[in-house]
Every structure is written in C-alpha cells, then in structure tokens.
Coordinates of C-alpha atoms in Angstrom, one line a residue:
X1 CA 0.0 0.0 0.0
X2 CA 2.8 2.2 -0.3
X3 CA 0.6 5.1 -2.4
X4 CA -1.1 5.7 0.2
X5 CA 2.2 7.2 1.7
X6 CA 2.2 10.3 -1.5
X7 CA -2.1 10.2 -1.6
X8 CA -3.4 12.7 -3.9
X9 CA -6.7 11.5 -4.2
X10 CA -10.1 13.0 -4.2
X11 CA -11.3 11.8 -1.1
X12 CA -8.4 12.9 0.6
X13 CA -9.7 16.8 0.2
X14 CA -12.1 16.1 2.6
X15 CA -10.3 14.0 4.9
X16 CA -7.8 16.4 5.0
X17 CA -10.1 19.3 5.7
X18 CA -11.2 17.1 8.2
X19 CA -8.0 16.9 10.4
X20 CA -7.4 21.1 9.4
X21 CA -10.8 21.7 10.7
X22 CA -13.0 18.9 12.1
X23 CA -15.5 21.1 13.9
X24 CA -16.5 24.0 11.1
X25 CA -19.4 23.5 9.1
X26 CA -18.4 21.9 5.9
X27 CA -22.3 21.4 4.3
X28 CA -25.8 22.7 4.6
X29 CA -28.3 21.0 3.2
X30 CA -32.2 21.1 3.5
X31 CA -31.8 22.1 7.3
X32 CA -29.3 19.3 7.8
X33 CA -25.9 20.5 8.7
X34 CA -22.4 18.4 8.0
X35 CA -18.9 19.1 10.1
X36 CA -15.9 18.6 7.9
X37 CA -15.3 15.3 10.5
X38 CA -18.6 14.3 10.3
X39 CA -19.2 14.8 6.5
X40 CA -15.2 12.7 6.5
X41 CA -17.2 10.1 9.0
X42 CA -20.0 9.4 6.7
X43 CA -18.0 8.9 3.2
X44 CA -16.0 6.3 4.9
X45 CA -19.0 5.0 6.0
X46 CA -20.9 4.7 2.9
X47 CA -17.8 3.8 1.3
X48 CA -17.9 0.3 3.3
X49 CA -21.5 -0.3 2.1
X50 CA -21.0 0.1 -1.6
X51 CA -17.9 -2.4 -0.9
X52 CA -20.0 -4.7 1.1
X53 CA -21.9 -4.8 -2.0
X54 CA -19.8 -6.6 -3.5
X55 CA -18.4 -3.4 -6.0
X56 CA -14.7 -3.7 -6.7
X57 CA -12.2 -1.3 -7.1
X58 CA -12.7 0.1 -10.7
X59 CA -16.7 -0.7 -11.2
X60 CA -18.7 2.2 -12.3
X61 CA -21.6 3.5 -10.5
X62 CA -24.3 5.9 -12.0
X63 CA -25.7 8.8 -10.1
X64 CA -28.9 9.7 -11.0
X65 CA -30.4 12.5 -8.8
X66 CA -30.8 16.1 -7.9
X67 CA -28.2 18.3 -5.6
X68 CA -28.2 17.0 -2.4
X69 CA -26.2 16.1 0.6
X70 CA -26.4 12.4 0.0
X71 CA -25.5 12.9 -3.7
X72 CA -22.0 14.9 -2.6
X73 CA -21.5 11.7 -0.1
X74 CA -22.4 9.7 -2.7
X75 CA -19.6 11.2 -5.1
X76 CA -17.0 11.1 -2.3
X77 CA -17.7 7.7 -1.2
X78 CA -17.3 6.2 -4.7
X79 CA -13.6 8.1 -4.9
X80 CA -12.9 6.8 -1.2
X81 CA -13.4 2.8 -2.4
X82 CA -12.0 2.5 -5.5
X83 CA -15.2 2.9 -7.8
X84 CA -15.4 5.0 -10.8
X85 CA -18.7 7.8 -10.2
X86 CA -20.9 8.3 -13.8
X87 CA -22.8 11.3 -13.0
X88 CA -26.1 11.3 -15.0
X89 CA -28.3 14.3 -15.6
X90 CA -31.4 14.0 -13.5
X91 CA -33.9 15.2 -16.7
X92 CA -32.2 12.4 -18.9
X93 CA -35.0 9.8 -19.6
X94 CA -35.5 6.4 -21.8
X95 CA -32.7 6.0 -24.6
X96 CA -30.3 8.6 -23.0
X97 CA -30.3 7.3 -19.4
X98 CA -29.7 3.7 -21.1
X99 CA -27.3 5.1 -23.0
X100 CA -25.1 6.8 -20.1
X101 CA -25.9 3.4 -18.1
X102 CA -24.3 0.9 -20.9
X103 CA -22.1 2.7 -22.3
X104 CA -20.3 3.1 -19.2
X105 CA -20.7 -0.6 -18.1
X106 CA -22.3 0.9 -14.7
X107 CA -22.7 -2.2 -12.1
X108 CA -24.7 -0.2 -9.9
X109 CA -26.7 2.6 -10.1
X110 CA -27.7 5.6 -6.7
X111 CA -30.7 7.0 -7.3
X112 CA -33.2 9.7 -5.8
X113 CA -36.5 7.4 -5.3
X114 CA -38.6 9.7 -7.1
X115 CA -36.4 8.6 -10.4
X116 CA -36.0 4.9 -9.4
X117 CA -38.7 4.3 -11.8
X118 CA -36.6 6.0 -14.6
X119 CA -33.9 3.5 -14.4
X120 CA -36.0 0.4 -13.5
X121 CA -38.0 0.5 -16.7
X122 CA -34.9 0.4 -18.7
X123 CA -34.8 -3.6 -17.7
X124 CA -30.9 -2.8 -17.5
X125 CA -28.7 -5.5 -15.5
X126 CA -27.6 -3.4 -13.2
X127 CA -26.9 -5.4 -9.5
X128 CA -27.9 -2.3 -7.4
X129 CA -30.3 0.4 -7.9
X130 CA -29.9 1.8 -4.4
X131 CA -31.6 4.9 -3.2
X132 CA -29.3 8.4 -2.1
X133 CA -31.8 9.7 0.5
X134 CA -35.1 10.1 1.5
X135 CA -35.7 5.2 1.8
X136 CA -34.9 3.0 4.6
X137 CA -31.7 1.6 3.9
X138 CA -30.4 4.3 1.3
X139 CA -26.7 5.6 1.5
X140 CA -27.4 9.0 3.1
X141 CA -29.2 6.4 6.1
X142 CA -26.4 4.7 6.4
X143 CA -24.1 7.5 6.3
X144 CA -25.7 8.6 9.2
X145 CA -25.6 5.9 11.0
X146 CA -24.3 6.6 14.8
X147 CA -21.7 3.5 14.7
X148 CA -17.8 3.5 14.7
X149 CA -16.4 4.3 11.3
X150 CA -15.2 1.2 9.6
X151 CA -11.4 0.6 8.4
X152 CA -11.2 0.5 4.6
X153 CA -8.7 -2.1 3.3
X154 CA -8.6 0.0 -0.6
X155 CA -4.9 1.3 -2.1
X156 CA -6.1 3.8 -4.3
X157 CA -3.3 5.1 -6.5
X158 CA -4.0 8.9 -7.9
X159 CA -3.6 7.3 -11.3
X160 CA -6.7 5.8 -10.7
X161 CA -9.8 6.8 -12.6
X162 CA -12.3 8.3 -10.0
X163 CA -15.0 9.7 -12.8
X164 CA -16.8 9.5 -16.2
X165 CA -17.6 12.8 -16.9
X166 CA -19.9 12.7 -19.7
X167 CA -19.1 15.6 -22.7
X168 CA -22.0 17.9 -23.2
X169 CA -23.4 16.2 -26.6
X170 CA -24.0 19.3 -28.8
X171 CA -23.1 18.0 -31.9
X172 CA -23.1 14.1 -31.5
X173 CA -23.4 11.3 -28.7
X174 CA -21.6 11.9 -25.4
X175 CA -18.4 10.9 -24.8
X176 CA -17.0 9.6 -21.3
X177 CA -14.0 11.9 -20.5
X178 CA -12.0 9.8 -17.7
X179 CA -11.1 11.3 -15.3
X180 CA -8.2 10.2 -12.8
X181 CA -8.0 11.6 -9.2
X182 CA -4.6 13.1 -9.8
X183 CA -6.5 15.1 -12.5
X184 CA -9.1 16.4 -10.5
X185 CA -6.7 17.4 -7.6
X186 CA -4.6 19.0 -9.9
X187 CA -7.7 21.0 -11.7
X188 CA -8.4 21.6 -7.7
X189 CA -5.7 23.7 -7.3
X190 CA -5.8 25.7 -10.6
X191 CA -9.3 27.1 -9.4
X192 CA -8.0 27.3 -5.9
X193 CA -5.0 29.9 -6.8
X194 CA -6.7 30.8 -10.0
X195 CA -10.3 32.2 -8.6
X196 CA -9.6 33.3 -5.6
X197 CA -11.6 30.7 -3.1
X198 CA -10.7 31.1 0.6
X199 CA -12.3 29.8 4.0
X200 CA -14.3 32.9 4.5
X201 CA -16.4 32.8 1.2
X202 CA -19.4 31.0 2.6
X203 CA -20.6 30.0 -1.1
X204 CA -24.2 29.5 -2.0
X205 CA -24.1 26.1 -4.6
X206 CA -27.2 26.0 -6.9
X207 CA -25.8 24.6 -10.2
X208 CA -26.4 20.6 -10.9
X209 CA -23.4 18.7 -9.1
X210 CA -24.0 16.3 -12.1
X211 CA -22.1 18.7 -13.6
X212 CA -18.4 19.2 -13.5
X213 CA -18.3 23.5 -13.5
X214 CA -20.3 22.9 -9.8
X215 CA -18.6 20.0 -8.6
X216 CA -15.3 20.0 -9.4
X217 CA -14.5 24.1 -9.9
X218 CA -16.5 25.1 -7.2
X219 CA -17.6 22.6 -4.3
X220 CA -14.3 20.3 -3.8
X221 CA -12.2 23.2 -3.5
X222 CA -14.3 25.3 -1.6
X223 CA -14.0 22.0 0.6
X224 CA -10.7 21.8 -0.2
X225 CA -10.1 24.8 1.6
X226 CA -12.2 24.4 4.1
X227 CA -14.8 27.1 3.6
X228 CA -18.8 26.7 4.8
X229 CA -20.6 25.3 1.9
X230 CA -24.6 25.8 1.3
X231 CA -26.2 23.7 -1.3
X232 CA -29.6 24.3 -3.1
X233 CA -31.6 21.5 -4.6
X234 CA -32.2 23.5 -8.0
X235 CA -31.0 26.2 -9.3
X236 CA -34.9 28.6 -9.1
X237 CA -33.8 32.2 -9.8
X238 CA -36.6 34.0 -7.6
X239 CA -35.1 31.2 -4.4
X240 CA -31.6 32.0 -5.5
X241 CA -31.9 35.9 -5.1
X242 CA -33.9 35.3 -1.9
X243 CA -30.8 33.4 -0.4
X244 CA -28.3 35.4 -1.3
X245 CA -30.4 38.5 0.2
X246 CA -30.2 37.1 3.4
X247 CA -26.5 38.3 3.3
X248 CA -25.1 34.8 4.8
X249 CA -23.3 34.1 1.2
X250 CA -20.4 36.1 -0.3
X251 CA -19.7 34.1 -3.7
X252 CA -22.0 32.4 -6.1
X253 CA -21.4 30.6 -9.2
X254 CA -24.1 30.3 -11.8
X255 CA -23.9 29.4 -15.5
X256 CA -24.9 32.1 -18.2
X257 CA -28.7 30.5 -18.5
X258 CA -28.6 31.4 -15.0
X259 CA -27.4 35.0 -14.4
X260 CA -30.1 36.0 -17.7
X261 CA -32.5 34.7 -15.7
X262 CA -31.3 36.2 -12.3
X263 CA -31.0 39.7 -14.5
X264 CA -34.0 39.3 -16.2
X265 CA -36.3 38.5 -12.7
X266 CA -38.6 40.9 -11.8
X267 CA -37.7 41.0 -8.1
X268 CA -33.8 41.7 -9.2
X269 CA -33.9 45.6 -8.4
X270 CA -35.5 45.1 -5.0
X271 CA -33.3 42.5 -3.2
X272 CA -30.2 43.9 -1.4
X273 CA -27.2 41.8 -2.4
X274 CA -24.6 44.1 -1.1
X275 CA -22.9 41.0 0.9
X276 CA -22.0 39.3 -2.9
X277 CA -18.6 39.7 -2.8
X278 CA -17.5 37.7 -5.9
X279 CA -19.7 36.3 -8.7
X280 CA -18.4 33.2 -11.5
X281 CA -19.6 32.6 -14.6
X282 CA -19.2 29.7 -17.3
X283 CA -19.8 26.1 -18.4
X284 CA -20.9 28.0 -21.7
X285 CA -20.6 31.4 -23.3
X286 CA -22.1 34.5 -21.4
X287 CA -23.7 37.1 -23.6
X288 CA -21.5 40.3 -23.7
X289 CA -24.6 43.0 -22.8
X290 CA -26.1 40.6 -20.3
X291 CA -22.7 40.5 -18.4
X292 CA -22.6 44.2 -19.0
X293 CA -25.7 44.8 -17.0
X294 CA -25.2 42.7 -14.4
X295 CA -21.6 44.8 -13.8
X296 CA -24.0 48.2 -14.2
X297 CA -26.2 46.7 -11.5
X298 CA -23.5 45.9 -9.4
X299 CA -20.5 47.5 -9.9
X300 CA -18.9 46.5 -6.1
X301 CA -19.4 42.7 -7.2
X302 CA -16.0 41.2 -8.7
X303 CA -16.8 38.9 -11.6
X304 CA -14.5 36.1 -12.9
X305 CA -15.1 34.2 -16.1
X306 CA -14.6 30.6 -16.2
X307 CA -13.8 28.6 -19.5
X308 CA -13.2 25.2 -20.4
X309 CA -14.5 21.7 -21.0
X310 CA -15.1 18.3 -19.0
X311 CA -11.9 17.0 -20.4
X312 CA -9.5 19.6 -18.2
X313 CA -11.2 19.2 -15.4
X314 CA -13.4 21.5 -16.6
X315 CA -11.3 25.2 -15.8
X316 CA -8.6 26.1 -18.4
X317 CA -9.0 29.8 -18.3
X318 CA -9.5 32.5 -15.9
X319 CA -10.5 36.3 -16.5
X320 CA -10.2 37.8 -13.0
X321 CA -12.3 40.4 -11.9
X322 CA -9.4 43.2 -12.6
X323 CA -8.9 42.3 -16.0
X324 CA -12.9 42.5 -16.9
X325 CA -11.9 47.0 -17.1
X326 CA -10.0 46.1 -20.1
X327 CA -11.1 42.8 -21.8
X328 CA -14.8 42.2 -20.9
X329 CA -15.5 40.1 -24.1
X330 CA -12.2 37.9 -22.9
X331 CA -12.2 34.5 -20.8
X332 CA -8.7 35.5 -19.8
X333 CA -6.1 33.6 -19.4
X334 CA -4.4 30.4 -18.9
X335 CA -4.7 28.5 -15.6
X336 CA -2.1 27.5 -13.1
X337 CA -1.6 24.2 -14.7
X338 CA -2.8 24.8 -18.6
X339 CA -0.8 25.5 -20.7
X340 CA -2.3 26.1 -24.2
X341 CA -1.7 27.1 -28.0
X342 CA -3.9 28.4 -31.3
X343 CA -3.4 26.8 -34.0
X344 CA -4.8 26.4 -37.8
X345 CA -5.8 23.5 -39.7
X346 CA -2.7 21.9 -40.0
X347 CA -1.7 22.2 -36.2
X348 CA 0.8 25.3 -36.7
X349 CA 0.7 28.4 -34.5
X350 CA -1.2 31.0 -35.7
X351 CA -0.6 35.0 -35.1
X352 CA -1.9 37.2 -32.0
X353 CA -5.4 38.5 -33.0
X354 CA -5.7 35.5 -35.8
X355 CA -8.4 32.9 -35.3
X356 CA -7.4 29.5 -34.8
X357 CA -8.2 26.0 -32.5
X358 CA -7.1 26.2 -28.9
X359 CA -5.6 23.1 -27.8
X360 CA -4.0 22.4 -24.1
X361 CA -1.5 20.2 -22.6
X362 CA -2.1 19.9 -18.6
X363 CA -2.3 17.4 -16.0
X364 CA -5.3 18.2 -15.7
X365 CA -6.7 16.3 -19.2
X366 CA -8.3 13.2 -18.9
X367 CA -6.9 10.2 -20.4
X368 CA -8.8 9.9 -22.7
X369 CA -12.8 8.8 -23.9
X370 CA -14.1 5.7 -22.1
X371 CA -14.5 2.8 -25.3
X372 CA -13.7 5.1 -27.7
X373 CA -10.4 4.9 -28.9
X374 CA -10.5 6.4 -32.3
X375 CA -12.2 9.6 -30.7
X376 CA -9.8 9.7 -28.0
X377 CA -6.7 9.3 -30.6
X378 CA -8.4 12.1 -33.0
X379 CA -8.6 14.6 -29.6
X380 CA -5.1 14.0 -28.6
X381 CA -3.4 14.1 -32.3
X382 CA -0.3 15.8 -32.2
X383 CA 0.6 15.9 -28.6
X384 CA -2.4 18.1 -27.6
X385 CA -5.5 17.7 -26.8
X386 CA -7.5 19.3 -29.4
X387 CA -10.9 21.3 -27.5
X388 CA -12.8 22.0 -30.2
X389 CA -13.5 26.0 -29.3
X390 CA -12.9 28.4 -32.4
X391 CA -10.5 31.1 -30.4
X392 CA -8.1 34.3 -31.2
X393 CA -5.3 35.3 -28.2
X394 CA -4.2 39.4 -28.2
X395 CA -0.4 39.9 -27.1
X396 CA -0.8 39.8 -23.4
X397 CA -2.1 35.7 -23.8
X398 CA -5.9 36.5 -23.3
X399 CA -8.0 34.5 -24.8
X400 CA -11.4 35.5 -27.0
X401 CA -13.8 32.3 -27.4
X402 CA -15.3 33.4 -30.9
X403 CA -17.6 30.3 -31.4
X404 CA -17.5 26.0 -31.4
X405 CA -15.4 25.5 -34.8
X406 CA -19.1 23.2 -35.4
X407 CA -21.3 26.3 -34.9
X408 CA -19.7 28.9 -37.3
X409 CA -22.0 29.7 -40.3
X410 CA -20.7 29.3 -43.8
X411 CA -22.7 32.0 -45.2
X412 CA -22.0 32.8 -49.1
X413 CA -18.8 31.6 -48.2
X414 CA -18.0 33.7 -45.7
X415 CA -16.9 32.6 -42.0
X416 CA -19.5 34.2 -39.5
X417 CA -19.4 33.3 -35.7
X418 CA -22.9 32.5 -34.2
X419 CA -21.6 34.1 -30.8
X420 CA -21.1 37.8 -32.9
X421 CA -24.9 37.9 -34.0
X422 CA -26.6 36.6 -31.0
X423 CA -24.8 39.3 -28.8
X424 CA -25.9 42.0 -31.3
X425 CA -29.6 41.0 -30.7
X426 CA -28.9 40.6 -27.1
X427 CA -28.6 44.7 -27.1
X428 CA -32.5 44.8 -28.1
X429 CA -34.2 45.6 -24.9
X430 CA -37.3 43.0 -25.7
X431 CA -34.8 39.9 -25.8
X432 CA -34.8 37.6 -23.1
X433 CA -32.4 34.8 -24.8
X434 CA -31.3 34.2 -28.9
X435 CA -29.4 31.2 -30.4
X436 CA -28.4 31.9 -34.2
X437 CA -27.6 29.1 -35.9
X438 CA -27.0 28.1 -39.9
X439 CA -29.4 26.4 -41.7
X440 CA -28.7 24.6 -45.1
X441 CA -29.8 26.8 -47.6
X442 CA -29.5 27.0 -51.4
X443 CA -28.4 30.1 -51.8
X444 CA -26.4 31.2 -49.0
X445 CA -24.9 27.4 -48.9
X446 CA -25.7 28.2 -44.9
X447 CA -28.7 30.9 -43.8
X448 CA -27.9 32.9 -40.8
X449 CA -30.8 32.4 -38.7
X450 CA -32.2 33.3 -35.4
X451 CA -34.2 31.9 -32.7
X452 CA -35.2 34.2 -30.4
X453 CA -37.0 34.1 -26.9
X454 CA -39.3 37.2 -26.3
X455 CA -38.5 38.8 -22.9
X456 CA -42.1 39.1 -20.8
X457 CA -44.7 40.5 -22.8
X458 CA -42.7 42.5 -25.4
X459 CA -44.5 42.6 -29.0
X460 CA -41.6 41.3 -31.5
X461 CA -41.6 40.6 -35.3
X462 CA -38.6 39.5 -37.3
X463 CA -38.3 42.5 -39.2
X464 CA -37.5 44.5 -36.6
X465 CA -35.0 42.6 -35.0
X466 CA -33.7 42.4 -38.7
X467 CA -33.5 46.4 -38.7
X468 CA -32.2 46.3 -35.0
X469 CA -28.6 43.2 -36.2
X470 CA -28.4 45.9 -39.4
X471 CA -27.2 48.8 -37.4
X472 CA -24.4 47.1 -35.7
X473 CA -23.1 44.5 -38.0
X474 CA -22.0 44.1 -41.5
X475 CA -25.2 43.4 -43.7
X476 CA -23.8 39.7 -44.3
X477 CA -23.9 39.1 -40.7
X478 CA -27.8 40.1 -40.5
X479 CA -29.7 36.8 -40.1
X480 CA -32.2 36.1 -43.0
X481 CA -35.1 34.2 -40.6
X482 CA -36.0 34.9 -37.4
X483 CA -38.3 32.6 -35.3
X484 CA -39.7 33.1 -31.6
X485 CA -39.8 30.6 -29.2
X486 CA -41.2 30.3 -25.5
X487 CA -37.8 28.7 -24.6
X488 CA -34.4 26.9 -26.1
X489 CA -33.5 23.4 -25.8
X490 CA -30.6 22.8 -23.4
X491 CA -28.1 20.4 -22.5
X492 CA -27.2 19.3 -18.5
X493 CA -24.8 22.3 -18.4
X494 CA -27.4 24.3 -19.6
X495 CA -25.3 24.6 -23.0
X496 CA -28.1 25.5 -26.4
X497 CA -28.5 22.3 -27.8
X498 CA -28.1 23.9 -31.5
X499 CA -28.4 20.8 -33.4
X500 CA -32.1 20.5 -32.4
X501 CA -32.8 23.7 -33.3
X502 CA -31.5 23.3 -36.8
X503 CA -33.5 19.9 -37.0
X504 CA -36.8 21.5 -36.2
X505 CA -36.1 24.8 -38.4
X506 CA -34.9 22.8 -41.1
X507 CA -37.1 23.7 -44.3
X508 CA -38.7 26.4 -42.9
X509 CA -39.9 29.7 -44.4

C-alpha cells in the first residue's frame, strides 16, 4: 500500500479538511448540517456499504439524482473505495439514461427514489439500484448511522480513474471523459489559486453537481479549503436571489442560462445583495450586454469568467475580476496548470489576433474517452488535446472564445461566428435569450438564422430585429429568418443544444 504514503486523491480533500478543521461546518443542506469530520465520518461510512456490495475497485456506479447532501456523499464515497462515479443528468430519460448506463458498463446505479422508476423501466442489468436519500436503507441512512467508522482495506493510486464525466453532446453522442483523481486534484488547485476561493467565502451552490463546473470548480475546492458550503436543490432564480439576500453568502457561481435569468427576474432591483462579494460565470458562453448589465447593477461585485471543457477538469481559463476593465469580451487567461496554444488547420501556430483551435496540454486532461479509442486518438493528435473551441489570443495571452469551430456559419462563403450575431440582438431591450444558428440553404450554402425568446410580454416581429442586427453589423452578418420561441433546448450544463434547433427549423420559411 505504499501510495497511500504520496495520496493525492479526491477523497483525501475532505479527509484532510477534516484533520485542518473537524468542527466547522463543511455542508448545509435542506436544514441538515455536515462538520468537515462528520461529513469525513459518513463517506468512509458509505464507502464500506457500496464495498460490502460486492463493488470492486474500478466498477462504475451511475448517479442519477438532484443536488443534495447524500449525492455529494455519494460522489466522495465512490472516490474513497476504489469505484469510478458516472454522474447522469437527472432530466435524462429512456434512450439517454440507457445510453449513459451501458455505455459506461455501470454495475450499480444511486438513485433519488422519485427517479427509481426511470432506471427500473430500462430492464438494465444493473446489481444495485440503491436509493441516495429520502428510503430505509439508502446511503445517506447509512451515512448517518451513529456506529464506529469502519477501516477501509482499498490502495487507491492517484492514477486511478475516479469519474466518467460525460461531454456535453452538442453535436453528437456523449463521450465519457475519464477522469483520474490526480486530474481532478490537480484541476483543484488551478481554481483554488486561480479564482480566488478562501475559507471565508461562505458559497451559495445551486448549479447541478451532475455537472463538472459545480462539482469539481466550485464545491471540492471550496471544501478543499475548508470554507462553509450551502447547497440548493435546484437552481430557481426568484429562491436563489432570496438566499443570497439574506446576506449569509459572499460568492455564487451560476452558468450564463442562469445570471439572464437572475438579470432578467422581476424582483432583481429590489433584493439587497450588497454581501456578494465575488460572482463566477461559465460552463458555456455569457452574452456580452447581459454581463454588462449585471456589472452596471452591481458595480462593487467582482466577476470572474470561467472557461473550459469536461476534459480539463473543466477550468482552463481564468479572466479575474481586474482584468474584466479592459477585456470584458475575454475569458482570460491560462490557468495554473494549462498551458495552451492556437493553431490552424494543420496544427501550426497562428498569429496574435488570428483565429485558430485552442488546444491544451495539462495534468489536468483526462486520459482519454471511455471505449472510444479512435475519438480519444483524433482529440489528442499531435501531442495536444484538441478542445474543439474556435479562439483568437491578443499579445498579453488572453483568450477571446469566438464560437464552437461546429457552430460557425458558412454564409455565401463567408466565416460568421454565431456568438457575434446573438450578442448583437442581445442589445434589443425585448430579448430575453437568442441562439443563431446556420441552416442549409441554397443560396447562401448556410442561412444565418435566429431563434429568439421574447423577454415578458414585449411585441416582437422579425423584421424589426432584422432592422435592429443591421445597425451594428456588416449586412452579411444580419440573419435572414427569425423565429420566436417560449424557450431553447438545453443540455445538463445548460449549453443550447443547437443541433435540435436546426433539426426543427430545417425547411422552414
């Protein structure tokens, strides 16, 4: 067992919180409060249970269920004995649960009851479908338990793979990103130094820890550093600004979907959020006037800008609140272990200010895609993993995200960035939310064409959002359709699932 002697696990964060600090409140949950040693107690504790299961070290487990105290136990436990976690998102039904399930050869499966039935009726041969919370005899009962915390016979190295992280599935199936515990712990650290994240935050959690910006940017290292941690079940904007007006939280991350929503809520003027002291933003690209409100609203809040992708961890890049003066439209720059490059087409460095594919090297990278070895060989070609994100860098090594290389629009044969439109109709003051995508067209060999969410009652026709793109971009930019919607298809990061909306627009007038 001699790596337990250099551990650099996951489940060591905790446990070593737990020595730092063993009577501060790690977790609040649904009135239920967690010490850092008794939160430490109980994922040894369920740790035992999924072992005296008969799991062995390297089985995958799927987690199927909302935010929770049992599901952060749940997590930790599976890193503690040897098992590899498969978060699931909790609205995935039918072929996509079965999907996530098989592909990653799960054995077992933790569940919230209420979606028991969800995984049952899949007739999958799974040996456990055992309840998180809220059932006699599920893990968060037996986390609980009042009994001597068991010994653990495991030798974990940090090597080992601790989690599928599933990629985001815009384009094409999802891919199972593994990730190994020296990864994670590595990734840990970047968003430690990186963003700032001390013992004194008291950070309000509200994004799906299904989902690697929440889990693994935010809550392990707020743990990791042994700050109090509140978690919400979901992430309701009206219950979010209610909480954080009762002046107990002073950081809060939330993806874009999110902070449109929070700026958008009617109530947003009249709660008092002075105690906000730093605000984080990512998992997908935040419109450039919606960030620029919220900063107008609350100009004493420092904002950070988090990019990347499940594969690193997920953070790669970092614009700190200082550097938003300057850069606004940037997502900053490399993080403490990233290091990164733009390239063309043929993998050779392109100019400051040029477009190109940013690709990383870090410790931070997973090791690949779980039984998928010619996607894993194509993403790692050349040495570097390749991410996918169409990007430019300035001088200083600040990084501009123009668009995913798969959503520019070939338009006439001109190159136009989907991101570059929808921010232009995000300055109309009826617009609640717009994805523009490119629609197969005979003319145009790819139409420029928006979908657009109405904000509250406001009377809308395409025309004048046509007028409206015309006076700030180039007339080749202005999308020729415009269609309203009542909302826009999203993934589990809350990413615009573009490919159904060119499915359903497909053909249309």
């Amino acid at each position: 067992m001699t790596s337990l002697i250099r551990s650099s696990t996951v489940s060591d964060v905790v446990r070593r919180s737990a020595a730092r600090v063993p009577d501060r409140i790690a977790l609040r949950f649904a009135g239920r409060e967690w010490t850092y040693a008794e939160l430490d107690a109980a994922v040894t504790r369920a740790a035992a249970h999924l072992l005296s299961l008969g799991l062995r070290h390297g089985d995958r487990v799927a987690a199927y269920g909302k935010n929770s105290d049992a599901y952060l136990i749940g997590f930790l436990a599976c890193a503690r004995a040897g098992l590899v976690h498969v978060p699931v998102n909790f609205n995935l039904t039918g072929g996509e649960l079965g999907y996530l399930i098989e592909q990653s050869g799960s054995r077992a499966a933790l569940v919230d009851p209420a979606l028991r039935g969800n995984v049952e009726a899949l007739g999958l041969p799974l040996d456990h479908v055992l309840a998180l919370r809220d059932e006699d005899g599920s893990l968060l009962e037996v986390a609980r338990e009042d009994a001597a915390v068991p010994e653990l016979a495991v030798d974990i190295a940090d090597t080992d793979l601790v989690q599928l992280l599933y990629t985001s599935g815009t384009t094409s199936r999802p891919k199972g990103a593994m990730m190994t515990h020296r990864a994670l712990v590595h990734e840990y650290l970047s968003c430690v130094v990186g963003l700032d994240l001390t013992e004194d935050d008291a950070p309000l959690h509200v994004m799906p820890l299904y989902h690697s910006a929440q889990m693994h940017v935010f809550l392990l290292p707020w743990l990791a550093v042994g700050a109090v941690n509140t978690l919400l079940e979901t992430p309701d904007p009206g219950e979010v600004l209610r909480v954080l007006a009762d002046g107990g939280h002073g950081a809060f991350f939330a993806a874009p979907t999110l902070w449109v929503a929070i700026a958008n809520h009617p109530e947003f003027a009249a709660h008092d959020l002075s105690a906000l002291r730093k605000a984080y933003y990512g998992a997908s690209i935040m419109p450039g006037p919606v960030l620029a409100r919220l900063r107008e609203a609350m100009p004493r809040l420092g904002f950070y800008n988090c990019f990347g992708q499940s594969e690193i961890g997920p953070l790669a890049t970092i614009l700190r609140p200082e550097e938003h003066e300057q850069r606004p439209d940037s997502a900053g720059r490399a993080a403490l272990f990233v290091e990164l490059r733009v390239v063309d087409a043929d993998g050779n460095d392109v100019p400051p200010g040029e477009q190109g594919e940013v690709v990383y090297r870090s410790p931070q990278l997973c090791e690949g895609y779980w039984d998928k070895p010619e996607e894993t060989e194509e993403a790692f070609s050349g040495g570097w993993f390749h991410s996918g994100d169409l990007v430019r860098v300035d001088e200083q090594g600040y990084l501009f995200v123009v668009d995913r290389i798969k959503d520019v629009i070939n338009t006439g044969g001109v190159m136009v960035a989907s991101r570059e439109v929808e921010d232009a109709i995000y300055t109309h003051p009826g617009v609640a939310e717009v994805a523009v995508v490119g629609l197969a067209d005979a003319k145009w060999i790819e139409a420029i064409t928006a979908v657009v969410v109405p904000k509250g009652d406001a009377a809308l026709d395409g025309g004048e959002l046509v007028e409206h793109v015309k006076t700030r971009l180039a007339a080749f930019k202005v999308p020729k359709a415009v269609h309203f919607v009542t909302d826009l298809p999203r993934n589990a990061s809350g990413k615009i699932l573009k490919r159904e909306l060119r499915d359903r627009f497909s053909g249309s007038e």
